[in-house]
Every structure is written in structure tokens, then in C-alpha cells.
Short mmCIF file of C-alpha atoms and ligand atoms in Angstrom, two decimals:
data_model
loop_
_atom_site.label_atom_id
_atom_site.label_comp_id
_atom_site.label_asym_id
_atom_site.label_seq_id
_atom_site.Cartn_x
_atom_site.Cartn_y
_atom_site.Cartn_z
CA UNK A 1 82.82 99.64 107.97
CA UNK A 2 79.25 100.01 106.81
CA UNK A 3 77.58 99.37 110.15
CA UNK A 4 79.64 101.94 112.03
CA UNK A 5 77.46 103.71 114.59
CA UNK A 6 79.87 105.54 116.87
CA UNK A 7 83.29 106.45 115.58
CA UNK A 8 86.21 108.07 117.35
CA UNK A 9 88.70 109.29 114.82
CA UNK A 10 92.26 110.24 115.88
CA UNK A 11 90.87 111.62 119.09
CA UNK A 12 93.31 113.50 121.29
CA UNK A 13 92.11 114.67 124.68
CA UNK A 14 93.99 116.95 127.05
CA UNK A 15 93.65 118.79 130.32
CA UNK A 16 95.66 121.94 129.67
CA UNK A 17 99.11 120.70 128.71
CA UNK A 18 98.50 117.17 129.98
CA UNK A 19 97.58 114.84 127.13
CA UNK A 20 95.37 112.12 128.62
CA UNK A 21 94.35 110.32 125.40
CA UNK A 22 96.34 110.37 122.16
CA UNK A 23 95.17 109.64 118.59
CA UNK A 24 92.48 107.19 119.64
CA UNK A 25 90.62 105.36 116.86
CA UNK A 26 87.60 103.30 117.78
CA UNK A 27 84.58 102.08 115.84
CA UNK A 28 81.47 100.77 117.54
CA UNK A 29 78.47 99.11 115.92
CA UNK A 30 74.86 99.74 116.79
CA UNK A 31 73.66 97.59 119.66
CA UNK A 32 77.14 96.58 120.75
CA UNK A 33 78.17 96.29 124.38
CA UNK A 34 81.78 97.42 124.48
CA UNK A 35 83.96 97.42 127.59
CA UNK A 36 86.82 99.87 128.07
CA UNK A 37 89.28 98.01 130.25
CA UNK A 38 92.51 99.31 131.70
CA UNK A 39 94.40 100.38 134.79
CA UNK A 40 93.60 103.54 136.71
CA UNK A 41 94.70 106.66 134.86
CA UNK A 42 94.82 105.14 131.36
CA UNK A 43 92.17 107.53 130.03
CA UNK A 44 88.89 105.59 130.26
CA UNK A 45 86.87 108.32 131.99
CA UNK A 46 88.42 111.00 129.79
CA UNK A 47 87.31 109.09 126.68
CA UNK A 48 83.79 108.71 128.06
CA UNK A 49 83.59 112.40 128.93
CA UNK A 50 84.48 113.34 125.39
CA UNK A 51 81.81 111.05 123.93
CA UNK A 52 79.27 112.55 126.33
CA UNK A 53 80.31 116.07 125.30
CA UNK A 54 81.72 117.07 128.68
CA UNK A 55 85.24 117.53 127.32
CA UNK A 56 86.15 119.13 124.01
CA UNK A 57 88.77 117.17 122.06
CA UNK A 58 92.11 118.89 121.41
CA UNK A 59 91.92 117.26 117.99
CA UNK A 60 90.10 114.50 116.17
CA UNK A 61 86.49 113.74 115.40
CA UNK A 62 83.50 111.95 116.92
CA UNK A 63 80.64 110.80 114.72
CA UNK A 64 77.42 109.23 115.95
CA UNK A 65 74.72 107.74 113.74
CA UNK A 66 76.09 109.52 110.68
CA UNK A 67 76.47 112.95 112.31
CA UNK A 68 79.65 114.73 113.31
CA UNK A 69 79.02 115.52 116.98
CA UNK A 70 82.54 116.69 117.87
CA UNK A 71 81.31 120.21 118.65
CA UNK A 72 77.70 119.40 119.55
CA UNK A 73 76.89 120.32 123.14
CA UNK A 74 76.31 117.57 125.69
CA UNK A 75 72.56 118.11 126.01
CA UNK A 76 72.01 117.78 122.25
CA UNK A 77 73.92 114.54 121.72
CA UNK A 78 71.41 112.11 123.11
CA UNK A 79 74.17 110.26 124.95
CA UNK A 80 73.41 108.91 128.42
CA UNK A 81 76.02 108.77 131.16
CA UNK A 82 75.88 106.73 134.36
CA UNK A 83 78.70 107.25 136.87
CA UNK A 84 79.78 105.16 139.81
CA UNK A 85 78.25 107.72 142.13
CA UNK A 86 74.60 107.70 141.27
CA UNK A 87 73.90 111.40 141.89
CA UNK A 88 70.19 110.85 142.43
CA UNK A 89 68.06 113.67 143.82
CA UNK A 90 67.69 112.69 147.49
CA UNK A 91 64.43 114.61 148.01
CA UNK A 92 62.67 113.08 145.01
CA UNK A 93 61.03 109.65 144.81
CA UNK A 94 62.32 106.93 142.50
CA UNK A 95 59.49 107.82 140.12
CA UNK A 96 60.36 111.52 140.09
CA UNK A 97 64.08 110.82 139.72
CA UNK A 98 63.38 108.73 136.63
CA UNK A 99 60.85 111.28 135.31
CA UNK A 100 63.18 114.26 135.77
CA UNK A 101 64.97 114.28 132.42
CA UNK A 102 61.81 113.48 130.48
CA UNK A 103 59.98 116.40 132.10
CA UNK A 104 62.86 118.71 131.11
CA UNK A 105 62.38 117.48 127.56
CA UNK A 106 58.69 118.43 127.77
CA UNK A 107 57.28 114.92 128.01
CA UNK A 108 54.11 114.89 130.15
CA UNK A 109 50.81 113.21 130.93
CA UNK A 110 50.15 109.63 129.86
CA UNK A 111 53.26 109.53 127.70
CA UNK A 112 55.46 110.45 130.67
CA UNK A 113 53.76 107.99 132.99
CA UNK A 114 54.07 105.06 130.61
CA UNK A 115 57.75 105.75 129.90
CA UNK A 116 58.65 106.19 133.58
CA UNK A 117 56.67 103.14 134.68
CA UNK A 118 58.23 100.97 131.96
CA UNK A 119 61.70 102.24 132.90
CA UNK A 120 61.25 101.49 136.59
CA UNK A 121 59.79 98.09 135.79
CA UNK A 122 62.67 97.20 133.44
CA UNK A 123 65.16 97.46 136.30
CA UNK A 124 62.94 95.52 138.70
CA UNK A 125 61.91 98.42 140.93
CA UNK A 126 58.17 98.62 140.20
CA UNK A 127 57.25 98.28 143.86
CA UNK A 128 59.77 100.94 144.95
CA UNK A 129 58.50 103.83 142.82
CA UNK A 130 57.38 105.90 145.82
CA UNK A 131 60.58 105.50 147.84
CA UNK A 132 63.32 108.07 148.15
CA UNK A 133 66.98 107.17 147.33
CA UNK A 134 67.87 107.11 151.06
CA UNK A 135 65.41 104.23 151.51
CA UNK A 136 67.13 102.07 148.89
CA UNK A 137 70.23 99.84 148.90
CA UNK A 138 73.28 100.79 146.81
CA UNK A 139 72.31 98.30 144.13
CA UNK A 140 68.77 99.64 143.96
CA UNK A 141 70.05 103.21 143.69
CA UNK A 142 72.28 102.13 140.82
CA UNK A 143 69.21 100.64 139.11
CA UNK A 144 67.40 103.96 139.45
CA UNK A 145 70.38 105.70 137.84
CA UNK A 146 70.23 103.16 135.01
CA UNK A 147 66.47 103.58 134.52
CA UNK A 148 66.83 107.37 134.58
CA UNK A 149 69.27 107.19 131.67
CA UNK A 150 67.42 104.47 129.77
CA UNK A 151 64.08 106.34 129.64
CA UNK A 152 65.79 109.10 127.68
CA UNK A 153 66.29 106.53 124.90
CA UNK A 154 69.93 107.50 124.39
CA UNK A 155 71.72 106.58 121.18
CA UNK A 156 74.63 105.49 123.32
CA UNK A 157 74.64 104.71 127.00
CA UNK A 158 77.95 105.26 128.76
CA UNK A 159 78.56 103.57 132.10
CA UNK A 160 81.66 104.60 134.02
CA UNK A 161 82.57 101.93 136.58
CA UNK A 162 78.90 101.65 137.53
CA UNK A 163 79.41 98.59 139.70
CA UNK A 164 82.53 99.56 141.59
CA UNK A 165 80.66 100.82 144.68
CA UNK A 166 78.71 97.60 145.09
CA UNK A 167 79.65 94.57 147.16
CA UNK A 168 80.63 91.35 145.38
CA UNK A 169 77.18 89.72 145.38
CA UNK A 170 75.38 92.84 144.19
CA UNK A 171 77.96 93.36 141.47
CA UNK A 172 77.17 89.93 140.03
CA UNK A 173 73.46 90.65 140.21
CA UNK A 174 73.81 94.07 138.57
CA UNK A 175 76.12 92.66 135.93
CA UNK A 176 73.42 90.23 134.85
CA UNK A 177 70.85 93.01 135.05
CA UNK A 178 72.87 95.30 132.80
CA UNK A 179 73.34 92.56 130.26
CA UNK A 180 69.63 91.77 130.27
CA UNK A 181 68.54 95.41 129.89
CA UNK A 182 71.06 95.88 127.08
CA UNK A 183 69.91 92.79 125.19
CA UNK A 184 66.23 93.67 125.67
CA UNK A 185 66.50 97.26 124.54
CA UNK A 186 69.36 96.85 122.06
CA UNK A 187 70.92 100.09 123.30
CA UNK A 188 74.55 100.66 122.30
CA UNK A 189 76.53 100.58 125.51
CA UNK A 190 80.06 101.46 126.49
CA UNK A 191 81.03 100.20 129.85
CA UNK A 192 84.17 101.24 131.72
CA UNK A 193 85.84 98.90 134.15
CA UNK A 194 89.29 98.13 135.56
CA UNK A 195 88.09 94.60 136.38
CA UNK A 196 88.99 92.13 133.64
CA UNK A 197 86.53 89.50 134.90
CA UNK A 198 83.70 92.00 134.60
CA UNK A 199 84.74 92.97 131.07
CA UNK A 200 85.09 89.35 129.98
CA UNK A 201 81.68 88.44 131.40
CA UNK A 202 79.75 91.35 129.95
CA UNK A 203 81.16 92.67 126.74
CA UNK A 204 80.67 91.79 123.08
CA UNK A 205 84.06 93.43 122.52
CA UNK A 206 86.77 94.65 124.85
CA UNK A 207 89.00 97.65 124.28
CA UNK A 208 92.13 97.36 126.43
CA UNK A 209 93.63 100.78 127.12
CA UNK A 210 97.06 101.76 128.44
CA UNK A 211 98.62 105.22 128.81
CA UNK A 212 95.98 107.03 126.78
CA UNK A 213 96.02 104.62 123.86
CA UNK A 214 94.52 101.31 122.77
CA UNK A 215 96.58 98.18 123.35
CA UNK A 216 94.14 95.69 121.87
CA UNK A 217 90.55 95.42 120.68
CA UNK A 218 88.87 92.04 120.50
CA UNK A 219 86.19 89.65 121.66
CA UNK A 220 86.50 88.44 125.26
CA UNK A 221 87.86 85.14 123.87
CA UNK A 222 90.52 86.98 121.84
CA UNK A 223 91.63 89.12 124.72
CA UNK A 224 91.69 86.19 127.12
CA UNK A 225 93.42 83.68 124.85
CA UNK A 226 95.33 85.77 122.32
CA UNK A 227 96.79 88.82 124.05
CA UNK A 228 98.92 90.80 121.59
CA UNK A 229 101.26 92.50 124.05
CA UNK A 230 103.06 91.79 127.28
CA UNK A 231 100.80 94.28 129.05
CA UNK A 232 97.55 92.64 127.92
CA UNK A 233 98.96 89.17 128.64
CA UNK A 234 99.84 90.16 132.17
CA UNK A 235 96.54 91.99 132.64
CA UNK A 236 94.47 88.91 131.73
CA UNK A 237 96.45 86.54 133.92
CA UNK A 238 99.39 85.22 131.90
CA UNK A 239 101.70 85.76 134.82
CA UNK A 240 104.81 84.34 133.13
CA UNK A 241 105.69 86.72 130.31
CA UNK A 242 109.01 86.74 128.42
CA UNK A 243 110.52 88.71 125.59
CA UNK A 244 111.97 86.76 122.68
CA UNK A 245 115.25 87.77 121.10
CA UNK A 246 116.41 85.93 118.00
CA UNK A 247 113.95 83.17 118.83
CA UNK A 248 115.37 82.77 122.34
CA UNK A 249 113.75 83.49 125.69
CA UNK A 250 115.16 86.64 127.31
CA UNK A 251 115.74 85.91 131.01
CA UNK A 252 117.75 87.48 133.86
CA UNK A 253 120.34 84.74 133.17
CA UNK A 254 120.66 85.63 129.49
CA UNK A 255 119.07 84.14 126.38
CA UNK A 256 117.65 80.64 126.76
CA UNK A 257 117.24 78.28 123.83
CA UNK A 258 113.73 76.93 123.32
CA UNK A 259 112.95 73.24 122.82
CA UNK A 260 110.93 74.06 119.70
CA UNK A 261 110.77 77.05 117.36
CA UNK A 262 108.66 79.88 118.79
CA UNK A 263 105.25 80.20 117.13
CA UNK A 264 104.79 82.77 114.38
CA UNK A 265 102.15 85.48 114.42
CA UNK A 266 99.66 85.94 111.63
CA UNK A 267 98.92 89.65 111.75
CA UNK A 268 95.61 90.81 110.26
CA UNK A 269 97.25 93.47 108.12
CA UNK A 270 100.03 91.32 106.72
CA UNK A 271 99.94 88.08 104.70
CA UNK A 272 103.41 87.13 105.95
CA UNK A 273 103.64 85.61 109.44
CA UNK A 274 105.96 87.49 111.79
CA UNK A 275 108.21 86.04 114.47
CA UNK A 276 106.72 86.48 117.95
CA UNK A 277 108.28 89.22 120.11
CA UNK A 278 107.35 87.46 123.32
CA UNK A 279 105.80 84.36 124.85
CA UNK A 280 103.40 84.12 127.78
CA UNK A 281 102.14 81.28 129.92
CA UNK A 282 99.32 81.21 132.43
CA UNK A 283 100.33 79.63 135.77
CA UNK A 284 98.20 76.59 134.95
CA UNK A 285 100.12 76.05 131.69
CA UNK A 286 103.38 75.53 133.57
CA UNK A 287 104.22 71.82 133.94
CA UNK A 288 105.57 71.05 137.43
CA UNK A 289 107.60 67.92 138.16
CA UNK A 290 109.21 67.38 134.77
CA UNK A 291 110.92 69.41 132.08
CA UNK A 292 114.26 70.99 131.21
CA UNK A 293 114.19 73.77 133.84
CA UNK A 294 114.76 73.74 137.60
CA UNK A 295 113.20 75.94 140.23
CA UNK A 296 112.99 76.18 144.00
CA UNK A 297 109.63 76.65 145.72
CA UNK A 298 109.64 80.06 147.38
CA UNK A 299 105.96 80.25 148.22
CA UNK A 300 102.84 78.15 147.97
CA UNK A 301 99.20 78.83 148.65
CA UNK A 302 96.06 76.75 148.62
CA UNK A 303 93.24 78.21 146.52
CA UNK A 304 90.48 75.60 146.71
CA UNK A 305 90.62 73.67 143.41
CA UNK A 306 94.22 74.54 142.81
CA UNK A 307 97.48 75.11 144.61
CA UNK A 308 99.66 78.01 143.52
CA UNK A 309 103.44 77.96 143.58
CA UNK A 310 105.98 80.70 143.26
CA UNK A 311 109.32 79.31 142.05
CA UNK A 312 112.75 80.94 142.11
CA UNK A 313 114.37 79.94 138.83
CA UNK A 314 117.21 81.01 136.52
CA UNK A 315 114.44 82.31 134.22
CA UNK A 316 113.28 84.64 136.99
CA UNK A 317 110.26 84.07 139.26
CA UNK A 318 107.77 81.57 137.78
CA UNK A 319 104.16 81.19 138.87
CA UNK A 320 102.64 77.75 138.54
CA UNK A 321 99.24 76.39 139.42
CA UNK A 322 98.38 72.72 139.79
CA UNK A 323 95.33 70.73 140.72
CA UNK A 324 95.03 70.72 144.52
CA UNK A 325 94.60 66.94 144.58
CA UNK A 326 98.23 66.57 143.42
CA UNK A 327 100.77 65.99 146.24
CA UNK A 328 102.03 69.34 147.51
CA UNK A 329 105.63 70.56 147.48
CA UNK A 330 107.14 72.25 150.53
CA UNK A 331 108.93 75.59 150.45
CA UNK A 332 112.61 75.03 149.63
CA UNK A 333 111.98 71.97 147.43
CA UNK A 334 113.74 71.99 144.06
CA UNK A 335 111.51 70.90 141.18
CA UNK A 336 111.86 70.34 137.48
CA UNK A 337 109.40 72.31 135.36
CA UNK A 338 108.52 73.03 131.76
CA UNK A 339 107.11 75.95 129.81
CA UNK A 340 105.59 74.08 126.86
CA UNK A 341 105.90 75.97 123.57
CA UNK A 342 102.64 74.42 122.36
CA UNK A 343 100.53 76.24 124.96
CA UNK A 344 102.40 79.56 124.97
CA UNK A 345 100.60 82.68 123.78
CA UNK A 346 102.79 84.36 121.13
CA UNK A 347 102.94 88.15 121.58
CA UNK A 348 103.35 90.52 118.67
CA UNK A 349 104.65 93.26 120.97
CA UNK A 350 106.81 93.20 124.05
CA UNK A 351 107.23 96.30 126.18
N1 ADP B 401 90.56 117.19 135.50
C1 ADP B 401 91.79 116.75 135.20
N2 ADP B 401 92.84 117.60 135.14
C2 ADP B 401 94.08 117.16 134.82
N3 ADP B 401 94.39 115.88 134.56
C3 ADP B 401 93.39 114.98 134.61
C4 ADP B 401 92.04 115.36 134.93
N4 ADP B 401 91.27 114.25 134.90
C5 ADP B 401 92.10 113.23 134.58
N5 ADP B 401 93.36 113.67 134.41
C6 ADP B 401 94.53 112.84 134.02
O1 ADP B 401 94.26 112.21 132.78
C7 ADP B 401 94.68 110.85 132.78
C8 ADP B 401 93.53 109.93 132.50
O2 ADP B 401 92.58 110.02 133.54
P1 ADP B 401 91.20 109.24 133.52
O3 ADP B 401 90.61 109.36 132.17
O4 ADP B 401 90.39 109.73 134.66
O5 ADP B 401 91.69 107.73 133.77
P2 ADP B 401 90.83 106.43 134.12
O6 ADP B 401 89.39 106.75 134.05
O7 ADP B 401 91.27 105.42 133.09
O8 ADP B 401 91.29 106.01 135.49
C9 ADP B 401 95.33 110.63 134.13
O9 ADP B 401 96.71 110.78 134.00
C10 ADP B 401 94.74 111.71 135.00
O10 ADP B 401 95.63 112.09 136.02
MG1 MG B 402 87.91 106.63 135.57
#
């Protein structure tokens, strides 16, 4: 790819004998906002640490802006890193916290002042420059941490779960703030989260990780609507996921014939469509009240716009979601239901 900016090439990362990330390939374009999404322990932080230069790869290569930086020390990479704990200097003012790295680099005088002032202003803290971290809210401290990294004009800014210590309202605010700063400055950003909503809302592209490898890379729309594997499907809310065997649904009761042929998958690498290995339905795609299957309501809960049902069925537990204005069904009621083939997401991998 000609506009490759950051490239991870067969990167393997280990702590002693423990391999945390295996043969990871990832290409990021300049100015992209990429989210690393995945469950705890899948290797997100480890990957970030290697890009920042805090962990030497066991094997593989990292290139940034045309240079091989695999063995370049952290302080010479021009990569910024913001953690979930802000690690601000408590005895220094906001201004001095933001100025710290620039001073180390030898920036001084008018040049320093204009960079620091612009940085503080860009995160909306102009009137807080003289405060100390202890006199700021969590969200404000996180903004200082962001400004402190941004003023260094990093080639890549890495953010490791930067919003996870904030309450729900502040998270939303900071999410918008991050997006704005990124679009304004055009800085290439990699953002780690285990929250799919956050990744979907923020990223240009999402990298879904599992067990030290990449499950899927795609736009938020791709990941949300076209998960490739059972894991990604489940992770983005397709709560009814089935393997397909010989075109039949694999269920606890054995193989179940489908009403229509399962959709084929058009893989990028291959001109020939492949049979799907699995099918997945979101709860709201399940039709309740009619269809070839029968289930008994085991649980129901009201969620504002919608009502959620958990059904015991021969296909295993099925989660359905219907408009809350529909009449409700009591626990113990037996209902017909359908899993329409037309709305199913075909999976190219099931495991
Ligand atoms: N310092 C360490 N020493 C040994 N194992 C580690 C260390 N840090 C992380 N790991 C292991 O590496 C794997 C990936 O961890 P990490 O990258 O922190 O995951 P994530 O950030 O996705 O939650 C996990 O199995 C974790 O236990
Ligand atoms: Mg982590």
C-alpha cells in the first residue's frame, strides 16, 4: 500500500516464555484513527507498548514514516503514549505539566509559550493553566495528559483505554473531544478500548483482537454489520450465533435444515464464493410470534424502547428483542419464532 505510514510486520511479542502477541500484521495510514478492540488480555496494551518502544519484539518489524524503528529507543521514535492513569506531575501546574516534555527537548522562550498555550487551548483548558492536577476533575486531568502528548507533535499518538476511568457522561464528552482534536490536527491515532460502542463511535477503522492475534479489520460499519467470525459476531451484539455444517444449522438437538440456502461469502482474496461456516442474528432480527421454530419464554426484561426475551428452544437459548409497544409475553409462554435467512450475517469462520 503506497500510503502506509505505520506498519507492523509479523510482530511477535513475548514476556519471557509467554507469547502475548503472535505474527501480527497491521498497516495504518497517515491521519487515521484506528481502534484496537478486544477482551482483556488479548494483547492490546502489549501491542501499544511495542509501538511506543517500551517492549522489544521477539521477532518481526515495525516501520514508521518510511523508517525501520524496530530497534529505535522509545525517546527517539516520536510516538506519544497516553495511559488510563494520567501520571501527571502533582506539584506542577497544568502549564508546566504540558511544557515538561518540550523543555526536555530544549524548546524555550516564545516558542515554548506559544506551543504550550495552543496545546492547553486545544483541549479547552485555557483558563486552568495555573491549576495543579489535584484541583482538576478526572476528565480535565485526562485533557492535560492529551495536551502534554499533543504538543510533542508525535508521528503517532497511542491512547491506551484513556477514557476507562471516567464516568459515563465525561466519557462521551472526552470521546467527542478526542475526535475533534484528531480531526483538527490530523495526528495518526491508535486508540485501545474493550468497549465496542466506543470503538464504533470513534474509529475510522477497527482492529478486533483475540488471543494475541487479529480477528478482523474493518470500518465500524463492516465490523458491526459483517462480522467474519463467531467471536466478532458475539462481541458486536449478534447474540444468536450458530455453526453451519453441510448447509445445516448446528444445534444442541442436532443439525437443523434451513428454509433457504445459507448465504455464500465473497472473500476478498478469492473470486469464488465460499459456503458460510456460521450464521448470526441480532436479537432484534429474531421474529417472534410466527415461524417454523418453537420456544418457551424463560426470561423477559423491559429496556425502554424494546423488550428483551430469552427463549428456551431446541436450537438452544435464543435472545429476541421486540418493540416495547408490542403486547408482552409472560414467562412460561410457548411462542413460534423465526430466524430469517435473509437477515442473517454469514460468518466465514466459526470457532
Ligand atoms: N509484564 C507482563 N509479564 C507477563 N505477562 C504479561 C505481562 N503483561 C501482560 N502479560 C500477558 O500478556 C497478555 C496480553 O496482555 P495485555 O497486552 O496487557 O492485554 P490487554 O491490554 O489486551 O488487556 C496477557 O495474557 C497478559 O497476562
Ligand atoms: Mg490493556
